[in-house]
XYZ file of C-alpha atoms in Angstrom:
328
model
C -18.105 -31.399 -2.742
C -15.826 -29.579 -0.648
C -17.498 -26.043 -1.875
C -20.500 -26.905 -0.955
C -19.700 -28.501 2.540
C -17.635 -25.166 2.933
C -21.097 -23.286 1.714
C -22.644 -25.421 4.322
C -20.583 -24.386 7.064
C -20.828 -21.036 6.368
C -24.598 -21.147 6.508
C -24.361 -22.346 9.769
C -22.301 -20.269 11.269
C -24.277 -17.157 9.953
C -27.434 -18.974 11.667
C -25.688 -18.800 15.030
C -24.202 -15.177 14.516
C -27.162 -13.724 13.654
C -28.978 -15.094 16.644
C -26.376 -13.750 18.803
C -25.713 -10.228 16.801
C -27.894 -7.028 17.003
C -29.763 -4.724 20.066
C -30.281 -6.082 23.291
C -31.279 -3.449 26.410
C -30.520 -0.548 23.885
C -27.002 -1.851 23.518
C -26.067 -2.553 19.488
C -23.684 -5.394 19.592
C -21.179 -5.623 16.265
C -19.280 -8.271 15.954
C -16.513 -7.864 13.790
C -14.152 -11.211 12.473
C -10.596 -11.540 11.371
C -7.582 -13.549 10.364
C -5.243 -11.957 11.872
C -3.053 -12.592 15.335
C -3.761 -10.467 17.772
C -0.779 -9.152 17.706
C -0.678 -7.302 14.465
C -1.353 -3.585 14.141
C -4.441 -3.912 12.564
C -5.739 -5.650 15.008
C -4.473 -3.385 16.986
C -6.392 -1.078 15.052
C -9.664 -2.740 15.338
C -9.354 -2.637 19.692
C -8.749 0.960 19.475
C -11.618 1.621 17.423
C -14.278 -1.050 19.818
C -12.931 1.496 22.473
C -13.838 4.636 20.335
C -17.032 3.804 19.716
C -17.845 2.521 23.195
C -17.174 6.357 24.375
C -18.438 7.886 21.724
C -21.994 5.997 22.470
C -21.619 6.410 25.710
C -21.824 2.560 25.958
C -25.097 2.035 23.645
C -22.947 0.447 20.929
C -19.861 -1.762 21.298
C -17.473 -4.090 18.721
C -16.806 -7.274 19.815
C -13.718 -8.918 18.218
C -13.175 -12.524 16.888
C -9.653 -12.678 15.853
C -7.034 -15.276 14.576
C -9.931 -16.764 11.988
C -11.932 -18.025 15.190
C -14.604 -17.269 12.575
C -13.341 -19.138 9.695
C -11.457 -17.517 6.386
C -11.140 -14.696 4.956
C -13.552 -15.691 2.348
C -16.056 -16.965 4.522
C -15.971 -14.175 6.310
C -16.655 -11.610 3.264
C -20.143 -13.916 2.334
C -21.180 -14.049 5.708
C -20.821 -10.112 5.409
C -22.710 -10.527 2.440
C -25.916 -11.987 3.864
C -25.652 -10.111 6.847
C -25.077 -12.624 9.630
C -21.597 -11.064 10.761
C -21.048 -7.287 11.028
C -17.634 -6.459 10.016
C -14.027 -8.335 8.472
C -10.767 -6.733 7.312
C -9.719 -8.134 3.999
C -6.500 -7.456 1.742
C -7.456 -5.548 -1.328
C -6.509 -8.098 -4.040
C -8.696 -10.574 -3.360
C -11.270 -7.933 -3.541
C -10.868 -8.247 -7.213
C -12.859 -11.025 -7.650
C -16.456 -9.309 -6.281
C -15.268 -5.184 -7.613
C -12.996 -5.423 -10.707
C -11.858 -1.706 -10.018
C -9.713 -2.893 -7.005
C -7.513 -4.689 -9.666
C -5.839 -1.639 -9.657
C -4.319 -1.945 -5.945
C -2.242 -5.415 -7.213
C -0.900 -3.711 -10.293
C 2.960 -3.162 -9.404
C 4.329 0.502 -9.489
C 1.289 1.968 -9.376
C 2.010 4.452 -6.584
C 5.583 6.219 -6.766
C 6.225 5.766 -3.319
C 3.851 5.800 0.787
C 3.434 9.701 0.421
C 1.190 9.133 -3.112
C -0.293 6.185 -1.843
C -1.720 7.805 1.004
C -2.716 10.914 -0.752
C -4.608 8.586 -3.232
C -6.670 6.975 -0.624
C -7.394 9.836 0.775
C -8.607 11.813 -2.071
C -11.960 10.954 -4.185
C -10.407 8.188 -6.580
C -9.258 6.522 -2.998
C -13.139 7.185 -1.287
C -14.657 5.661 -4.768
C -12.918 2.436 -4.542
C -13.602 2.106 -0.979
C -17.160 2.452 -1.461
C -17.564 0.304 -5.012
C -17.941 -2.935 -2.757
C -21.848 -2.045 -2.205
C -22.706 -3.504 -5.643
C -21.412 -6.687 -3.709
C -23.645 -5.829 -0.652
C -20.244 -4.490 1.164
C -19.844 -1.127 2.422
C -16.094 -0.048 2.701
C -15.000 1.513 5.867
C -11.568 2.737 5.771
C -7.981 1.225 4.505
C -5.854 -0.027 7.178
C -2.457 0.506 6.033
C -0.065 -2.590 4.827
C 2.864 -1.188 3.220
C 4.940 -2.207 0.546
C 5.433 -5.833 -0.556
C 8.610 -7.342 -1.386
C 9.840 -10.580 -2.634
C 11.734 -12.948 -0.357
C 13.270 -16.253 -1.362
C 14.785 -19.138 0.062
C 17.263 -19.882 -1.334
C 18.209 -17.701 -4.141
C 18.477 -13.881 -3.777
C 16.386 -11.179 -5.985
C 18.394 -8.457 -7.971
C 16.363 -8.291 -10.785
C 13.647 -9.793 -12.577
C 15.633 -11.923 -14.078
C 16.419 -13.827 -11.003
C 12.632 -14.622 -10.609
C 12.976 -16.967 -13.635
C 11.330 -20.616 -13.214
C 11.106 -19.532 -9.912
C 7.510 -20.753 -8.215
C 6.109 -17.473 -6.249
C 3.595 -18.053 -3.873
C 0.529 -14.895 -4.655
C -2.797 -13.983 -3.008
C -5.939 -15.640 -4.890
C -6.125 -12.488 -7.562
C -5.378 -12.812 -11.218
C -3.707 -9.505 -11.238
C -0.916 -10.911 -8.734
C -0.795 -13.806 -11.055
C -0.174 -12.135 -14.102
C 2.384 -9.847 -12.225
C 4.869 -12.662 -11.701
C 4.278 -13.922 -14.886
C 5.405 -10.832 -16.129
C 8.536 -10.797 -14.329
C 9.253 -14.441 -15.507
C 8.571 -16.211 -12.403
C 5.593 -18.906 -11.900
C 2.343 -17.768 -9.822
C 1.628 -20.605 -6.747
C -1.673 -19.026 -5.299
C -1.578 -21.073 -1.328
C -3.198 -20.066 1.509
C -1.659 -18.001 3.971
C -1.780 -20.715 6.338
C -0.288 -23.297 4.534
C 2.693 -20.774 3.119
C 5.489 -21.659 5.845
C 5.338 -25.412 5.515
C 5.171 -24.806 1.006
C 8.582 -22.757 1.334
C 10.275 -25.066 3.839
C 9.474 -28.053 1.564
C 10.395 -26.126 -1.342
C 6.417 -26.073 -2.667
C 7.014 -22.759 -3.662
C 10.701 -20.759 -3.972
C 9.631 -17.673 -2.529
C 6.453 -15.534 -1.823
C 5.858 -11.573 -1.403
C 5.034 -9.575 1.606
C 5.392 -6.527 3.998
C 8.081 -6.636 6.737
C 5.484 -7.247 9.363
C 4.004 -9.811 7.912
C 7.105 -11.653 6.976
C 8.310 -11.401 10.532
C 5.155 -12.287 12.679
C 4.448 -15.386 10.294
C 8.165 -16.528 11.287
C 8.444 -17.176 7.065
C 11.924 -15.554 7.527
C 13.157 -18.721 9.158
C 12.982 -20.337 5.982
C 13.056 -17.627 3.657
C 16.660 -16.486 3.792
C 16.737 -13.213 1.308
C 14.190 -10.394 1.429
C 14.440 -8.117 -1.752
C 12.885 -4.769 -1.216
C 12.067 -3.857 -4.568
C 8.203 -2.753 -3.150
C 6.334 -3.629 -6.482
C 3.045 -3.031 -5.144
C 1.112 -0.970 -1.942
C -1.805 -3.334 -1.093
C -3.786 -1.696 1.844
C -6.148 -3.965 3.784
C -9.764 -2.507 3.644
C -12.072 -2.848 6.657
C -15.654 -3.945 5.474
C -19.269 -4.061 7.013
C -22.522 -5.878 6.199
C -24.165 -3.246 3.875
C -27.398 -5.057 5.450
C -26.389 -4.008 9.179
C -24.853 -0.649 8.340
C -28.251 0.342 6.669
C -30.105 -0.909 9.927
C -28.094 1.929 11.618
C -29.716 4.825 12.504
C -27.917 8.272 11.203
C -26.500 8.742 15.013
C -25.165 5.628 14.992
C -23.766 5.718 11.647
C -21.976 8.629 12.543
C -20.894 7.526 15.877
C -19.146 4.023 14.252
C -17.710 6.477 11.134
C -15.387 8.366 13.053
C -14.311 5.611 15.420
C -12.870 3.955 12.301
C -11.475 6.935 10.781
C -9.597 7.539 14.327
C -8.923 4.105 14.050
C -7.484 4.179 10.819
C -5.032 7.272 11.718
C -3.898 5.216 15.323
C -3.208 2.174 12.908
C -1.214 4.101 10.410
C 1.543 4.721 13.351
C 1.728 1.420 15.058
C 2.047 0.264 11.634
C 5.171 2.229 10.594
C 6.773 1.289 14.115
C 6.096 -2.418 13.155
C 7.458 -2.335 10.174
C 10.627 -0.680 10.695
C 10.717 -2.939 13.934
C 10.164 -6.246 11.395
C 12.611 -5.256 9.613
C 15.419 -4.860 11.981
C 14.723 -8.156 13.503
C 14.547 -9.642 10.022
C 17.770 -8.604 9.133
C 18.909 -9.118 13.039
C 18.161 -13.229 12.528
C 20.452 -13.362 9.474
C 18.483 -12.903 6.201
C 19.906 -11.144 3.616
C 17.800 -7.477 3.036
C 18.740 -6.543 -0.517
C 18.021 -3.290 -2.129
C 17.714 -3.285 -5.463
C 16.851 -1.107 -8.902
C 13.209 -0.810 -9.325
C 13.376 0.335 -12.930
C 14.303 -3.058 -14.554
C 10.754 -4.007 -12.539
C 8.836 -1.197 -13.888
C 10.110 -2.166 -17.310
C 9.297 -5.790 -17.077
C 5.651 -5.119 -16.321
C 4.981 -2.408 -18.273
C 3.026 -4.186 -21.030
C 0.897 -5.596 -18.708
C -0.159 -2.354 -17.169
C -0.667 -0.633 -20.521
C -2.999 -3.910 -21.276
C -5.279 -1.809 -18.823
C -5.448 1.554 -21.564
C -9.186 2.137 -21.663
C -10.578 -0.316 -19.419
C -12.757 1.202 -15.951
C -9.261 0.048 -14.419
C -7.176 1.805 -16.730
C -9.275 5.173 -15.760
C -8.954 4.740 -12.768
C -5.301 3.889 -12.827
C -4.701 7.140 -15.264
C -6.423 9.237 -12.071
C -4.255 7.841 -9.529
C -1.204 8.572 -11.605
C -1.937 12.363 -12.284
C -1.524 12.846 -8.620
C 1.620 12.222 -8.584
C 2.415 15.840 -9.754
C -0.806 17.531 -8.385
């Protein structure tokens, strides 16, 4: 009952989007939706490229920007992409999963050796592919916003090893992959809603969780989470998407003119990123929580099995790519 409400809702809101979304007085009107506060980078991100494009078109095509999910989930947002009633979202990889099996391979851990391969990936054709595999799904990829390295962090029990994850209850993204990842490391998977993840670790719904810096610090999670353990299993960039439907109503000029705002925005996002993060973490660490370093090989040995399980698979090629550029 409460899917179909939900489908409900989202019907309705595409109704009054799409009324409101399009070409009025030569002027194409995008609007893009997101989850995020308006303080993050990649929102950040997004305002820099509405400003872009606004110059670029000389004022015949502007972005306007619904943040803080004044436009409902992340979910809802992605199927109201899908039937072409909302422009643009920015969703986290993993959850990607679910619509192009292929992007499985951004929430297997130790993929990428470290930021310089990861960014070398996206930007070569393996990285291009993926981003464009969500138009079977009637998405059309538009460029990775970068979102670092997660980490565990616990509240009350600090992470060495995988050992210490065990019985543990780890709160994950919706995505199987991210699932079977803890698993692997002996902890217990608690897929929750972003939303809902402060009050789960303050009343001890969940032990612990996994995140960027940045995103640990804005969501104030480190007040109740009082050991961060940067052991960086996995580099899950967030992925700007557009209605396949609108971009194809595009003409070539304006195609080209929305293209290059996001790749400038994508580059401008990249840096405030890296400031944020290093900025995160100082304050993390400022407030009192334990940052803890430790080995990433007892990690890498602990899910090992679970990334051969891949050998042979579309993910496994495409995993088997990514890892010969490590020494290209």
């Amino acid at each position: 009952m409460r899917d179909k409400l939900r489908s409900v809702a989202v019907v309705a809101l595409g109704i009054v989007l799409l009324a409101s979304c399009g070409s009025t007085d030569q002027v194409t009107t995008l609007k893009l939706g997101h989850a995020l506060d308006t303080s993050h980078a990649v929102h950040k991100g997004m305002v820099y490229m509405a400003e872009r494009l606004d110059e670029y078109s000389q004022g015949k095509m502007k972005i306007e920007i619904y943040p803080s999910g004044q436009l409902g989930s992340e979910r809802e947002l992605v199927e109201l992409l899908q039937i072409g009633s909302l422009a643009m979202t920015k969703v986290s990889s993993s959850p990607l999963e679910s619509f192009v099996p292929e992007m499985k391979v951004f929430s297997l851990p130790y993929v990428f050796r470290d930021q310089a391969h990861f960014k070398k990936v996206l930007s070569s054709d393996v990285g291009k592919s993926l981003l464009l595999s969500p138009e079977k799904v009637r998405l059309r990829g538009m460029g990775y916003y970068d979102a670092g390295s997660r980490s565990f962090y616990t509240t009350d029990k600090p992470i060495h090893s995988p050992a210490d994850l065990k019985g543990l209850k780890i709160r994950v993204q919706k995505s199987q992959t991210s699932v079977d990842m803890i698993a692997a490391m002996g902890g217990a998977a608690t897929p929750i809603s972003w939303g809902e993840l402060y009050t789960a670790l303050q009343q001890g719904v969940v032990d612990g969780a996994e995140n960027n810096p940045p995103s640990l610090y804005l969501s104030r999670q480190y007040e109740v989470s009082r050991y961060y353990s940067l052991d960086e299993h996995t580099y899950v960039p967030d992925i700007l998407l557009m209605s396949l439907h609108i971009w194809n109503n595009l003409n070539p000029q304006e195609q080209a003119w929305l293209q290059q705002a996001v790749d400038e925005s994508t580059v401008y996002q990249g840096e405030l990123w890296q400031q944020a993060s290093d900025e995160a973490l100082a304050a993390i660490e400022a407030s009192g929580v334990e940052i803890i370093y430790p080995e990433k090989e007892p990690f890498m040995e602990a899910v090992a099995e679970m990334k051969a399980a891949y050998a042979g698979t579309p993910v496994g090629e495409v995993l088997e790519a990514i890892t010969a550029q490590q020494d290209d």
